[in-house]
Structure formats: structure tokens, C-alpha cells
XYZ file of C-alpha atoms in Angstrom:
785
model
C -172.774 41.712 238.172
C -172.096 41.564 234.867
C -175.173 40.180 233.664
C -176.993 42.167 235.636
C -176.111 44.692 233.848
C -176.829 43.391 230.970
C -179.659 43.247 231.392
C -181.141 45.754 232.435
C -179.645 47.620 229.588
C -181.408 45.266 227.059
C -184.588 47.282 225.255
C -186.040 43.161 226.236
C -187.844 41.641 228.541
C -185.966 38.899 229.478
C -186.783 36.389 232.895
C -185.282 36.758 236.168
C -182.327 34.134 235.686
C -181.022 33.474 238.546
C -180.597 30.058 241.322
C -183.765 30.000 242.897
C -183.963 25.989 242.340
C -185.817 26.444 238.536
C -184.609 26.089 235.043
C -185.232 28.651 232.731
C -185.897 27.113 229.265
C -186.594 30.062 227.650
C -183.058 31.379 226.387
C -181.588 27.613 226.843
C -179.964 26.648 223.056
C -177.930 24.052 221.815
C -177.727 23.847 217.905
C -176.291 20.680 216.488
C -174.635 22.405 213.817
C -172.936 25.415 215.775
C -172.006 23.864 219.255
C -170.228 21.669 218.964
C -166.416 21.210 218.570
C -165.350 20.489 215.847
C -167.935 20.586 214.677
C -167.618 18.200 212.860
C -165.825 15.043 214.490
C -164.930 12.376 212.538
C -164.004 8.761 213.002
C -164.594 7.947 217.321
C -162.291 11.094 217.526
C -163.275 13.365 221.039
C -165.036 16.348 220.457
C -166.749 18.880 223.273
C -170.887 20.045 223.495
C -171.551 23.024 224.363
C -174.814 24.827 225.752
C -176.102 28.101 226.043
C -177.947 29.202 229.271
C -179.113 32.597 230.726
C -176.645 34.087 232.496
C -176.335 32.730 236.252
C -179.407 30.207 235.788
C -177.195 26.633 235.878
C -175.612 24.684 239.002
C -174.192 22.348 236.329
C -174.617 21.270 233.264
C -174.051 17.489 232.131
C -174.138 15.758 229.082
C -175.256 11.990 228.842
C -173.372 9.995 226.093
C -174.172 6.332 225.143
C -171.700 5.148 222.033
C -173.095 1.114 222.439
C -169.691 0.685 223.692
C -169.011 1.791 227.236
C -171.344 2.297 230.452
C -173.554 5.446 229.596
C -172.008 8.456 231.507
C -172.545 11.576 232.752
C -169.482 14.173 231.372
C -169.737 16.721 234.055
C -169.596 20.989 232.061
C -167.909 23.502 233.594
C -168.965 28.121 232.812
C -166.085 28.753 230.419
C -168.353 32.269 228.783
C -170.225 34.166 229.584
C -171.623 36.309 225.901
C -173.662 39.306 226.663
C -177.331 37.825 229.363
C -176.504 34.156 228.804
C -173.504 31.151 230.022
C -171.230 29.089 227.591
C -171.719 26.193 229.333
C -169.226 23.085 227.744
C -168.608 19.461 228.143
C -165.707 17.255 226.791
C -167.265 13.324 225.456
C -164.283 11.239 225.061
C -163.516 10.041 222.001
C -165.216 6.248 221.157
C -164.982 3.107 218.863
C -168.085 2.775 218.326
C -169.759 3.915 214.670
C -172.212 5.364 216.218
C -172.498 7.907 219.914
C -175.764 9.809 220.988
C -176.573 11.785 223.453
C -178.962 14.485 225.298
C -177.895 17.117 228.004
C -179.122 16.912 231.724
C -179.222 21.178 232.700
C -179.282 21.681 236.993
C -180.996 24.513 239.040
C -180.582 23.601 242.946
C -183.430 21.277 243.621
C -185.056 20.673 240.015
C -183.184 18.812 236.998
C -184.065 19.285 233.254
C -183.283 18.308 229.817
C -182.514 19.289 225.702
C -182.709 16.391 222.917
C -183.904 17.387 219.684
C -187.383 18.178 220.747
C -186.320 20.716 222.841
C -186.780 21.118 226.164
C -188.425 18.569 228.728
C -188.999 17.437 231.766
C -187.605 13.888 231.380
C -184.556 12.640 229.551
C -185.758 12.936 225.795
C -185.686 9.215 225.717
C -185.772 8.273 221.234
C -185.083 12.104 220.971
C -181.414 12.545 221.231
C -178.793 13.876 219.352
C -176.312 11.634 216.894
C -173.253 11.366 215.977
C -172.825 8.708 213.004
C -168.646 8.678 212.551
C -169.831 6.290 208.996
C -172.589 8.829 207.184
C -171.338 11.933 208.502
C -175.336 13.056 208.482
C -174.775 15.553 211.432
C -171.968 16.941 209.536
C -173.137 20.570 208.659
C -174.697 22.036 205.730
C -171.312 23.481 203.202
C -168.274 22.912 203.569
C -166.707 22.077 207.308
C -163.436 22.625 207.498
C -162.016 20.169 209.707
C -159.590 22.080 212.543
C -157.443 18.695 211.935
C -156.860 19.407 208.691
C -159.233 18.417 206.165
C -162.856 19.436 204.345
C -166.213 17.475 205.443
C -168.743 18.747 202.877
C -172.591 17.820 202.243
C -175.524 19.415 200.487
C -179.049 18.687 200.088
C -180.237 17.496 196.930
C -182.835 14.895 197.324
C -182.856 14.025 193.327
C -180.076 12.812 191.832
C -178.788 9.716 192.044
C -174.963 10.868 192.301
C -173.425 13.751 193.750
C -169.705 14.688 193.206
C -167.322 17.341 194.955
C -165.655 18.944 191.942
C -162.864 21.648 193.198
C -159.157 22.538 192.279
C -157.680 19.774 195.430
C -158.905 17.260 192.078
C -158.400 18.717 188.776
C -162.186 19.680 189.278
C -162.599 15.602 188.270
C -164.763 12.990 189.125
C -162.728 11.107 191.575
C -165.284 12.252 194.644
C -168.593 10.567 194.447
C -170.362 11.395 198.078
C -172.060 9.117 200.419
C -175.556 8.865 199.159
C -177.333 9.567 202.719
C -181.486 9.331 201.771
C -182.329 13.420 200.386
C -178.579 14.510 200.938
C -174.623 13.251 200.119
C -172.026 14.373 203.028
C -167.599 13.488 201.973
C -164.837 14.521 203.861
C -162.313 15.274 201.947
C -158.863 15.254 203.888
C -156.776 17.269 200.775
C -159.359 20.093 200.001
C -157.746 23.082 202.334
C -159.229 27.356 203.073
C -160.089 29.161 200.060
C -159.924 26.218 197.909
C -162.821 26.889 195.525
C -165.619 23.883 194.306
C -168.257 23.508 193.264
C -171.498 19.500 193.680
C -172.340 17.903 190.530
C -175.030 15.853 189.989
C -175.952 13.586 188.083
C -178.536 12.783 185.385
C -177.571 16.180 184.296
C -174.520 17.563 184.301
C -175.630 19.641 186.819
C -173.124 22.001 188.022
C -173.935 24.560 191.228
C -172.235 26.765 193.889
C -173.263 25.432 197.620
C -176.259 26.857 198.560
C -174.817 27.669 202.028
C -171.454 29.533 200.521
C -169.892 31.537 202.235
C -167.578 33.002 200.413
C -168.650 32.790 195.589
C -166.605 33.560 193.275
C -168.748 35.135 190.083
C -165.799 36.646 188.758
C -165.369 32.760 187.911
C -168.709 31.152 187.526
C -169.509 31.395 190.686
C -167.600 28.993 192.402
C -167.863 28.385 196.427
C -164.361 28.474 198.146
C -164.057 26.679 201.607
C -164.038 29.154 204.236
C -162.891 28.776 208.126
C -165.461 30.611 209.941
C -163.153 29.952 213.608
C -159.695 31.497 210.945
C -161.167 35.418 212.256
C -159.117 37.200 215.837
C -162.053 39.011 217.166
C -160.965 41.817 219.806
C -163.816 43.440 220.423
C -164.467 40.522 223.685
C -165.587 44.283 225.764
C -168.170 45.446 222.777
C -171.698 45.140 224.065
C -174.829 45.952 221.609
C -176.903 48.683 222.601
C -179.576 49.102 224.636
C -182.897 49.350 221.891
C -184.085 52.182 223.695
C -180.956 53.655 222.952
C -180.138 52.977 220.097
C -178.634 55.992 217.041
C -179.384 54.184 213.704
C -177.151 55.501 210.894
C -177.804 53.693 207.249
C -174.905 53.562 205.085
C -174.260 51.518 201.756
C -170.689 50.646 201.453
C -170.625 50.971 197.951
C -170.998 54.661 197.926
C -170.000 55.429 201.039
C -165.868 56.013 200.281
C -164.293 56.749 197.563
C -164.519 60.486 196.390
C -163.049 63.656 198.423
C -161.685 61.049 200.954
C -158.489 59.926 199.488
C -159.765 56.635 198.923
C -158.543 54.908 195.667
C -160.875 51.518 195.158
C -163.585 51.712 192.872
C -165.185 49.981 194.026
C -165.468 51.042 197.746
C -164.226 48.777 200.534
C -165.662 46.765 203.739
C -162.059 48.095 204.882
C -162.055 51.810 203.254
C -165.329 52.232 205.393
C -163.469 52.470 208.604
C -160.066 52.906 207.053
C -161.332 56.386 205.921
C -164.111 57.174 207.912
C -163.862 55.667 211.759
C -163.311 58.618 213.498
C -166.111 60.411 211.642
C -169.002 58.080 212.672
C -166.919 58.253 216.275
C -168.092 61.916 216.813
C -170.880 61.643 214.508
C -171.655 59.988 217.574
C -174.341 57.205 215.887
C -173.882 54.214 217.433
C -176.068 51.769 215.480
C -174.250 51.878 212.055
C -176.984 50.055 209.612
C -175.426 48.087 206.266
C -177.648 48.037 202.913
C -177.383 44.762 202.309
C -173.556 43.191 201.961
C -174.845 39.735 200.532
C -173.296 38.416 196.660
C -175.206 40.067 193.810
C -175.497 39.877 190.695
C -171.896 42.720 188.335
C -170.186 44.664 190.823
C -172.465 47.691 191.359
C -175.665 47.802 193.099
C -178.193 48.449 195.683
C -177.679 44.970 197.003
C -181.117 44.618 196.898
C -181.011 41.988 194.632
C -178.963 39.213 196.347
C -178.016 35.216 194.785
C -176.741 34.042 198.402
C -178.359 34.520 201.608
C -174.440 34.170 203.435
C -172.615 34.547 200.934
C -170.959 38.126 201.390
C -170.554 40.569 198.353
C -166.762 39.350 197.146
C -166.435 42.653 194.942
C -165.663 44.463 198.288
C -163.884 42.487 199.693
C -164.134 39.140 201.481
C -164.989 37.924 204.409
C -162.610 39.298 206.406
C -163.268 42.231 205.273
C -166.352 42.252 206.963
C -165.660 41.246 209.628
C -163.072 44.087 209.874
C -165.300 46.384 209.419
C -168.000 44.937 211.894
C -164.522 44.711 214.765
C -163.257 47.489 214.605
C -166.794 49.388 214.799
C -167.369 47.630 217.429
C -163.746 48.226 219.004
C -164.579 51.783 218.841
C -168.274 51.241 220.940
C -170.647 51.127 217.476
C -173.241 48.124 216.484
C -173.828 46.483 213.198
C -177.377 46.297 211.616
C -177.044 44.090 208.412
C -179.837 44.159 205.700
C -181.170 41.368 204.511
C -183.371 40.191 201.722
C -185.988 37.092 202.006
C -188.316 38.321 200.055
C -187.054 37.610 196.568
C -183.592 35.969 195.237
C -182.704 37.773 192.385
C -184.029 37.786 188.574
C -180.291 37.056 187.184
C -178.228 34.895 188.394
C -179.515 32.286 190.433
C -178.207 30.163 191.301
C -180.844 28.465 192.923
C -182.823 28.378 190.451
C -182.886 24.307 189.219
C -180.548 22.804 192.477
C -179.975 19.626 192.111
C -181.553 19.529 188.488
C -184.699 19.526 189.945
C -186.840 23.103 191.126
C -185.414 22.224 195.215
C -185.914 25.389 196.449
C -188.658 27.595 194.341
C -192.392 25.794 193.815
C -193.155 24.945 189.928
C -194.579 27.441 188.877
C -192.548 30.578 191.962
C -194.031 32.710 193.786
C -193.091 35.833 192.598
C -193.452 39.065 193.842
C -192.562 42.375 191.926
C -188.349 41.692 192.106
C -187.370 37.935 192.106
C -189.319 34.971 192.160
C -189.920 33.407 196.397
C -188.360 30.870 197.848
C -190.760 28.355 199.168
C -190.782 29.137 202.413
C -193.505 25.549 202.139
C -190.427 23.209 202.198
C -188.819 22.770 205.638
C -185.069 22.348 203.709
C -185.448 25.711 202.675
C -187.504 27.226 205.285
C -183.895 25.993 207.306
C -181.832 27.665 204.587
C -182.702 31.379 205.304
C -184.210 30.070 209.715
C -179.985 29.377 209.706
C -178.567 31.889 208.425
C -179.141 34.572 210.229
C -177.689 32.160 212.948
C -174.771 32.197 210.810
C -175.114 36.488 210.861
C -174.636 36.617 214.393
C -172.805 33.730 214.788
C -169.785 34.277 212.951
C -169.990 37.839 211.865
C -170.590 38.907 215.160
C -173.716 40.652 213.963
C -175.816 43.277 216.143
C -178.955 43.139 214.465
C -181.046 42.740 211.461
C -183.538 44.800 209.524
C -185.027 42.303 207.310
C -185.938 44.388 203.273
C -190.031 44.253 202.516
C -191.573 42.094 205.391
C -194.779 42.465 203.944
C -193.935 40.848 200.767
C -192.857 38.013 202.791
C -196.897 36.372 204.205
C -198.497 37.950 200.992
C -197.464 35.329 198.837
C -197.559 32.371 201.302
C -198.957 31.702 204.785
C -194.488 29.883 206.137
C -193.592 33.206 204.651
C -194.926 34.812 208.125
C -194.074 31.706 210.568
C -190.654 31.644 209.077
C -190.465 35.097 210.344
C -191.745 34.144 213.675
C -189.116 31.638 214.057
C -186.213 33.779 213.482
C -187.301 36.601 216.083
C -187.958 33.941 218.517
C -185.038 31.878 217.653
C -183.027 35.475 218.103
C -185.326 36.303 221.499
C -183.830 32.548 222.775
C -180.215 32.468 222.052
C -179.431 36.599 221.138
C -182.802 38.376 222.759
C -179.623 41.747 223.706
C -179.570 42.057 218.718
C -182.479 44.441 217.334
C -184.869 42.120 214.718
C -186.399 45.957 212.587
C -188.790 44.790 210.346
C -189.167 47.514 206.928
C -193.121 46.941 206.892
C -194.811 49.223 204.598
C -197.755 50.197 205.422
C -196.987 50.195 209.134
C -198.731 46.969 210.850
C -198.788 46.666 214.633
C -199.158 42.710 214.202
C -195.519 42.360 212.988
C -194.232 43.764 215.812
C -196.726 42.129 217.615
C -195.077 38.740 220.383
C -194.838 36.090 218.638
C -197.225 34.376 222.160
C -200.039 36.218 220.130
C -199.915 35.848 217.048
C -197.643 38.260 216.178
C -194.714 38.387 213.864
C -192.237 39.537 216.922
C -189.920 42.284 215.229
C -188.951 44.188 218.079
C -189.626 47.630 215.802
C -190.769 48.441 212.438
C -189.743 51.025 210.037
C -192.666 53.428 211.189
C -194.118 54.259 207.623
C -196.449 57.049 209.228
C -193.281 59.430 210.375
C -191.946 59.142 207.594
C -195.110 60.039 205.412
C -196.714 62.715 207.165
C -193.452 64.401 208.630
C -191.816 64.496 205.194
C -195.127 65.676 203.325
C -194.916 68.447 206.266
C -192.019 69.740 205.218
C -193.070 70.466 201.548
C -196.198 71.465 202.653
C -194.275 73.912 205.305
C -193.580 75.716 201.134
C -197.401 76.763 201.143
C -197.171 77.738 204.626
C -200.192 75.215 205.654
C -198.311 71.878 206.592
C -200.863 69.868 208.825
C -199.828 70.170 212.529
C -202.559 67.833 213.674
C -200.322 64.818 212.076
C -196.887 65.322 213.256
C -198.598 64.660 216.614
C -199.783 62.172 215.352
C -196.839 61.141 214.329
C -194.600 61.695 217.099
C -196.953 60.267 219.610
C -197.052 56.563 217.532
C -200.293 54.734 216.947
C -200.845 53.166 219.307
C -199.690 49.507 221.214
C -196.620 47.818 219.331
C -196.376 50.585 217.422
C -195.136 53.570 219.737
C -191.373 53.622 222.069
C -188.682 51.742 220.931
C -191.018 49.864 218.309
C -190.406 52.352 215.477
C -188.066 53.787 213.700
C -188.755 57.384 213.063
C -186.780 58.788 210.016
C -187.176 61.491 207.001
C -184.822 59.985 204.828
C -184.129 56.479 204.070
C -182.620 55.250 200.168
C -185.772 54.788 198.241
C -186.737 58.247 199.335
C -183.210 59.471 197.907
C -182.525 57.119 195.495
C -182.955 58.186 192.051
C -183.429 55.101 190.248
C -186.812 55.053 191.541
C -187.670 58.002 190.814
C -186.212 59.768 194.761
C -184.121 61.941 194.622
C -182.449 63.962 198.262
C -184.577 65.919 200.164
C -182.869 68.678 200.059
C -183.391 69.100 196.134
C -186.738 68.842 196.621
C -186.474 71.098 199.371
C -183.989 73.624 196.898
C -184.042 72.895 193.081
C -181.186 74.964 192.399
C -178.163 73.936 193.423
C -175.953 73.247 195.061
C -179.502 72.804 196.807
C -178.039 74.292 199.964
C -180.756 77.351 200.537
C -182.208 78.322 204.169
C -184.823 75.976 203.635
C -183.258 72.991 202.596
C -180.905 73.407 205.543
C -182.995 74.524 207.559
C -186.120 71.935 207.044
C -184.345 69.623 206.689
C -182.847 70.779 210.969
C -186.025 69.931 211.648
C -187.208 67.380 209.367
C -184.571 65.538 211.752
C -184.636 66.859 214.821
C -188.043 65.479 214.829
C -187.233 61.899 214.392
C -184.619 62.287 217.099
C -186.295 64.145 219.790
C -189.538 62.368 219.082
C -190.067 58.068 220.853
C -189.016 55.294 218.449
C -185.087 55.370 217.676
C -183.663 57.112 215.168
C -182.191 56.700 212.395
C -180.778 58.468 209.613
C -178.797 58.211 205.529
C -175.749 58.706 204.637
C -174.751 61.760 203.807
C -177.232 63.682 205.624
C -175.064 65.078 208.320
C -173.886 67.445 206.226
C -175.921 68.043 203.062
C -175.751 65.983 200.714
C -177.254 66.576 197.798
C -176.461 63.082 195.678
C -178.876 61.081 195.582
C -178.184 57.410 196.332
C -177.559 54.616 193.433
C -175.945 51.771 192.175
C -172.930 54.481 190.905
C -172.405 53.521 187.334
C -168.989 51.278 186.720
C -165.588 53.867 187.456
C -167.447 56.693 187.696
C -167.869 58.591 191.929
C -170.153 60.514 191.744
C -172.665 58.803 193.015
C -171.171 58.348 196.320
C -170.920 60.692 199.302
C -169.121 63.991 198.300
C -166.428 64.250 201.269
C -165.390 67.792 200.773
C -168.755 68.736 201.726
C -167.868 67.496 205.746
C -165.858 71.271 205.547
C -168.028 73.139 202.991
C -171.302 72.630 205.617
C -169.200 71.634 208.985
C -172.408 74.179 210.257
C -174.800 71.842 209.560
C -172.334 68.935 210.550
C -172.117 70.297 213.686
C -175.760 70.555 214.268
C -176.124 66.440 213.573
C -173.329 65.683 215.895
C -174.909 68.003 219.013
C -178.697 66.864 218.648
C -176.909 63.672 218.374
C -175.197 64.921 221.945
C -178.489 66.323 223.341
C -180.460 62.325 222.656
C -177.854 60.511 224.258
C -176.721 62.698 227.669
C -180.486 63.376 227.817
C -182.039 60.744 229.688
C -186.399 61.926 228.797
C -185.643 60.877 225.550
C -184.783 58.053 225.031
C -187.439 54.950 222.976
C -189.626 54.655 225.216
C -189.534 57.492 227.759
C -193.175 59.753 228.115
C -193.472 62.361 225.498
C -196.893 64.707 226.432
C -197.685 66.895 222.807
C -198.673 69.557 224.745
C -198.844 72.392 222.553
C -200.703 72.279 219.082
C -200.813 75.198 216.532
C -202.323 75.014 213.256
C -202.126 78.511 212.372
C -198.964 79.363 212.909
C -196.716 76.405 212.187
C -196.191 74.960 215.097
C -195.928 72.365 217.769
C -194.444 71.063 221.069
C -193.786 68.408 222.886
C -192.684 67.251 226.770
C -190.695 64.938 226.695
C -189.614 63.072 230.384
C -187.905 60.449 232.768
C -188.196 59.718 236.388
C -185.175 60.460 237.119
C -185.731 64.653 236.918
C -184.644 64.199 232.967
C -187.408 67.336 232.178
C -187.554 68.685 227.746
C -189.466 70.876 226.332
C -189.270 70.251 222.674
C -190.819 72.806 220.546
C -191.410 73.062 216.127
C -191.734 75.356 213.991
C -192.886 75.306 210.437
C -193.512 78.611 209.840
C -192.151 80.383 207.365
C -191.600 82.822 209.879
C -189.669 84.378 213.527
C -191.754 84.600 216.365
C -190.965 86.312 218.725
C -193.562 86.626 221.953
C -194.939 83.952 221.492
C -197.293 82.281 224.568
C -195.966 78.735 225.698
C -196.771 76.456 228.567
C -193.884 74.770 230.496
C -194.533 71.359 232.884
C -192.879 72.990 235.943
C -191.837 76.399 237.447
C -188.719 78.386 237.251
C -185.764 78.260 234.576
C -185.398 76.359 231.501
C -182.215 75.978 229.944
C -181.820 76.339 226.047
C -179.753 73.036 225.508
C -179.884 73.187 221.435
C -181.702 75.555 219.363
C -181.348 74.711 215.102
C -181.459 78.330 213.888
C -178.010 79.254 215.871
C -175.567 80.814 214.374
C -172.733 77.841 214.759
C -174.944 75.592 212.288
C -175.554 77.963 209.908
C -179.043 79.351 211.643
C -180.117 83.111 211.824
C -179.093 83.568 214.954
C -182.317 84.059 217.051
C -182.306 82.530 220.635
C -183.122 83.147 223.977
C -180.456 83.732 224.985
C -179.377 79.956 226.164
C -182.459 80.441 228.592
C -185.708 81.328 230.009
C -187.583 82.425 233.057
C -191.649 80.519 233.163
C -194.253 82.911 234.973
C -196.950 81.852 237.058
C -199.150 82.003 233.656
C -201.806 78.893 233.239
C -200.930 77.292 228.999
C -201.378 74.683 226.920
C -202.425 72.711 230.382
C -199.311 73.727 232.378
C -200.509 76.203 235.281
C -197.067 77.836 234.411
C -195.831 79.724 230.652
C -193.049 81.522 229.082
C -192.491 83.918 225.565
C -189.957 83.325 223.683
C -188.824 83.638 220.936
C -188.880 80.677 217.904
C -186.941 81.256 214.726
C -188.627 80.177 211.732
C -187.872 76.469 210.012
C -186.291 75.241 214.112
C -186.363 73.022 216.693
C -185.761 74.562 219.550
C -184.773 71.743 223.201
C -184.785 73.251 226.452
C -183.731 71.280 229.667
C -185.779 72.220 233.116
C -183.620 73.482 236.083
C -179.971 71.999 234.934
C -177.058 73.969 232.547
C -173.968 74.660 234.829
C -172.633 78.339 234.641
C -170.035 78.258 231.735
C -166.618 79.602 231.328
C -166.130 80.715 228.111
C -167.359 82.281 224.619
C -167.125 78.130 223.764
C -168.622 78.698 220.092
C -167.552 82.072 218.974
C -170.969 83.567 218.520
C -170.073 87.077 221.194
C -171.383 86.489 224.736
C -170.503 83.880 227.448
C -173.906 81.463 228.117
C -175.013 78.162 228.102
C -174.592 77.739 224.476
C -171.343 77.241 225.243
C -172.101 74.576 226.576
C -172.141 71.124 224.571
C -170.189 68.225 224.518
C -167.421 66.533 222.376
C -165.902 63.316 221.501
C -162.387 62.896 223.468
C -160.442 60.400 223.045
C -158.741 57.749 226.402
C -156.140 55.777 225.826
C -154.519 54.014 223.040
C -154.938 55.241 219.609
C -157.274 52.054 217.689
C -154.972 49.687 215.806
C -151.716 51.100 217.343
C -151.321 47.756 218.709
C -149.063 49.299 221.389
C -150.097 49.077 224.735
C -147.319 50.696 226.830
C -149.271 53.623 224.946
C -151.543 53.374 228.378
C -151.030 52.576 231.472
C -154.367 51.403 232.750
C -156.657 48.667 232.029
C -159.589 50.995 231.414
C -161.764 48.487 229.836
C -161.617 45.878 232.620
C -160.477 42.913 230.095
C -157.103 41.745 232.689
C -155.461 43.436 230.293
C -153.347 46.495 229.242
C -154.150 46.833 225.418
C -155.761 48.893 222.566
C -159.088 47.563 223.773
C -157.986 50.021 226.659
C -158.765 52.939 224.262
C -161.822 54.156 223.093
C -164.103 57.621 223.034
C -165.845 59.071 225.532
C -169.076 62.012 225.950
C -166.846 64.540 227.745
C -168.564 68.041 227.665
C -166.851 71.573 226.864
C -168.187 74.964 228.965
C -167.648 73.584 232.596
C -171.677 72.637 232.440
C -171.544 69.441 234.759
């Protein structure tokens, strides 16, 4: 039942996995450097082999083992866990006295048996393509520094040119005692005295070249970029009950750790930290109602203050904001409260400064010579398989070790502009996510729009699930600015709402009017409210009215809506890198109170989106009304279950008190959101909570109504679905449907108390009464449904 539920929730279409005498190859993965326990077996010790399959697909798994000593045997596996739409199977390989061991996997669904080896799935045993464990050379070790549960660390580095390599670190006095084993184009070594969080570097001869680990999980830029040994299994996660929202239901909040906290919020860290995000502002994010936080890049960058788009590592989190476990705490806490986390990754270039991969082993192995250049720095040599692996494996690292729910890839147009292999790498990235993490989203920042980026890889596309919709942001912003002169082009708004055809519509686009680029002062941008109203405090009726309607268009049009941190409380501080020691570039949290009405509009707008299935990303749309001279537009959204909605948008600077517009059904339509309501700091003009249609044809419909359309407004009408209300909940002096709405009500234990006695119920069904049984639910007020 759980697996079926998850499959139905996903934005992607998954195969019908069931025990039907057919092994579904598409969801089967065994990543050798990730799916063994321990990750790098030593000295003939026993180890476990894991394989991931579609949920409920297989009836049996076994692992064929050949060590050249004992008889070849198939070790039976068992189902040990379910993760989203997948099952995880595990088999235990016994100890051996041999120096080498080979294995491959046998997978069975009833009468169908297939096999998995190093080149993928096959109908027959993969002769010559078995997985190898070489206890003598440790060639099977993951690249980087891998702690062993029995003590010590295994080191492996790709360095095809040096004659010799050493591990030099705190554990050996940074000396030359530990010469690594040369295994061709790489070096390996196990050191039993190298421990958690100790620092090290690789040292290559000839040339006396010192280098951090290319796959460092933690760097210390304050100490010459020494690498910390990290334990990828040390953090104790508490998010087992969390499920990534369906792509159609996502509402994305773009957040930058270094500027999110620390101004008028009681925060004292300079710069702010990963923990500050949730320790100071978890309740704000929950009450706002978003269900996805998109973290701007968290990879290590030079110095202490940056937007993050100048990375020096695809792996190590930025140290100035905390250590890796602090970032895991941020993600874990958001997950426990129903919020997914997407991370922004920058693969198209490295920082032009502090680029330690440059001339890595004394030669240019990670870059072409001369290097391919982008406007922001050098691009890695994607043609080189080991370099492509560095990036592709990093996405698995973030999904496995940090539990992220997807990625937004920066500047995908530049991934493909210099090297054809960049396109192939993006295809590999998306194929590997689709095989192993199909419930996680991949978002492209593709500027300009390109349907090939969201076209499936099977059809030659890059395979992203969705892309930032450049047409929407450009045309809606331009209409907002043109509204000051009374001549926005409404036909462009219609086109933006409808999308741009196959692979650029519905869930395949992310709609917004302001992201970091638009508000980035260092790149010539500024907050949209400052452009609309240049006079401080930038909060005129025009700034408030036009930004509300712009954000509402993003929220209610087909597609995935997104907005930048601070938009919800009229933040006028331009996004920037945050000058050292000063909080002026950070969000001003005093505005939460100053613009409480504006913030309430965001909360209600998000609640309306979440509680009406007709607003899901792929739900149909019909732009039925277009008034170019009056600057008014109306569009119909609906679902198959009777949720019928009509959205009326006015870019006009004038109120219309008797405006004729068609409605798709006859009868009563309730005004469930009006951006100009008093409670949101608006003009107060509206429709008294509801309208009744008359049988007069308009806009292609048989029925219409005369409605009030305030200037600079968005009004949402819902058909025949608003029960009577029982009080003046919003304080506007009238008892009407505007008194109904949604609040986030906490249930169960307060988060973080660790006290199960505060709740006597196993709310989340995990078999225990604990703080995971606490959270928030969307509850109506005003006796409305």
C-alpha cells in the first residue's frame, strides 16, 4: 500500500512494478562504491551487498560469489528496507582467505530471472563482468577518504601521472611515512591510525605537489584547504517518515544560507549558519506553507561571503556556515516538518580563484589544455571519464549522504556550449537519478528556454524534469513594469500562462517573477518593488498591488511556482554577497511585522494553491478572457474531481465595478482569494464573498457574471464549494466567505523536545510514539469544510 501510494504521488511516470514474472530492469541499481557494507571490505572480511529495485517487483535476490577457494555459491538476500518507490535488498558475503573475490547479482520475479554485473542488466550471467573485491590492492575502494567501521581510513586518489603518492596528515605528523600503492592511474592506501575529522593532503612526486582530496567531504580553507576525514554514516537521521512532494504539488522557496538570517531576528552569527535557518526561522517556513526549500549553492567557495556560484568543490559544503552534520541537521529538521530540500549545483565552471583541481597531480588532468572557459571560470574536461565520474558521483553523494530531494543545475546552456560531452553528462545525471531516485526532482536553469532540456533522454533530450521558465519571468515582469504606463501586452501573459508547447508546459516549467539573479545588486539587479517604487520605503500601493498579482500568477498558472526569500514580506534589500561584518545585505526580519498583511496574502495564496487540486502544475488551463485595452485576463483551471476555479487578473490602474466575464459553470462562485482585500493591505474592493452567474453567453461560455475587479488585483473564484461561515474571522466587519481560510495547526509533540510523553498517539505510523508524531496540518477556520 505504501509503495502504491508513493508511485501515485510522483511527478514522473514509473513502470508498473509488481510480482508478475517480469524483472523491471529500469529501477535496478547496485552502485559498487556505495552499496557495500562496509564500503571497502578489508583483509578478506565478510561484507554485505545491497541492490535497489522497484518496490514490490522481485520475489528473490541472491549474490553469486567466487573467491577461487570455496565452491561458487549464490548467497540468498532478503528485503531489508523500503525507500520511496524502491525496495532495498541485502545479501551477506562470507569471509574469505583469498586475496580476490568476484560477485554478481541474480534477481528473480517469479519465473523470470535476470542478472546484474558491471555493465548492467543481462538475461544471462555476466561472464567477465563481475564485481571485483581486491583485498591486496584495494582497487575496489571508493575514491577519497573512507572510514572503516573497524577503525582506520582507506584512501584512494586518481592521479595518472606521478611516479609516487603519499598521504600526509595529522595522523603521521604530515610526514612521508605513508607511501600509497600504485594501481595504474590511481593510488590506494589503508592507514589504521587515520581517524574521523583528522586533516590530510595527498602529496605527489615528482614536483612536490600537495593537493586536497578531489572528493573532499569537508575542507578547511583557513588551513590551506586541508581535507577532513568524514564519517558519512555518523549523523543520526530522523526523517524516515518524510516523502518528497509530488512534482505537481511543489511550491519552491529560494533560500541563501548566508543572507537568510542574522538581521533583526536575534541571530548573532556572522555570517549566519546552516543551523540558523531552522533554529531561528523554522516556524516561519512552516506557517508560510511552502513545501520545498531550494538552497542556493552550499558548496565550498573562496573567502567567507558569496552567493555560492564560484565553487571550488562539487562535494564539500561551505565551511563558514557549519560542518557537514550542521547542513544535515538543517535538511533533517525541514524534512521532519514536511519540507523538501533541493540544492543548487554549479557544474559548468569552477571558481577562478582557489581552484585546487588545477594542475592537480602536477599535470592538467581535470581541465583541457588550454582550458575551456565560461564567463565565470574554467570548465572541467567532461570528455575525460574520470572527470565526468567526479560530477556524476557527486549527485549520488548529495542524495545518499545528505538526503536532498533534488537539484537545480546552474546555467545548463553553458554545460553544452563548449563541449558536446556536457550534454552527455547532463543526460547521465538525469538517467541515474531516474533509475535510483525517481521521486527526486532535477531542475534546469536553462536560459533561454529550450524544450530539448526537458525532453526525455530516450528522445535525445537532456532529461530534466523541469526548467526555469524564462518566458514567464520576462513577460510577466515586463507587463508589471509596463502597467505603470497603462499598456502591458496581455497576450504575452496569456502565452506565459499556457506554456510554450510540448516539454515546456505544466510541471516542466518553474514560474517566478523574482529569483536571485533579478535581485542581485552586484549583477545590476534589484528587488522588483524597488523598480516599481524607487522611493524609500518602496511599499506604495503600486509596489504591493503589482507584486502580489505577479506572484499570484506564478502560483496559479500551470507549472511549479517559486519565489525568492523575503518576497513574502516585501523585502526591499537587494540580494548580495553580504559584506563582512555587516548585516545590511541580509533579510530584514522586522518586516514580518511591518508588512504582516502582505505576508498573510502569501500564506493564504499558498493555502489556496495547496487545497485546490485544479491548481496542480499539470491541471488543465483555458485562458478564456483577454481584454487587451482594459488589461484584464481570466483563466479557468480544473481537475477531474469537480474542483472548478476561475482566476481573474487585472494589470489595470483603475477599478472596474461592473465587469462582465464568462464562467464555465452556472451557479454560485465563491471568492476565495482577493489580493486587494483589506486584510492584505489592499483597497478593500471585492465581491462580497460570492457571485451568481446569469445565463448570458460570454467568452465562449454559456454563463457570465458582472463582477468587481479592483485595480492591480488577482481574484480566485471557486465553483459551488464554500460552506457557511460562523464569524467575522478576518475582522473586516462582515460575516462572509472571506472569513474562511486556512491556518497551520500543530499536532503532537513540539519539534525537538525529544519527549514522547507529550503525545499518546503514533500519528505517522512508524510504530513508535515520538517527536516524529508532531508536525503541522493545514486546517480551515471559519467553519468552512
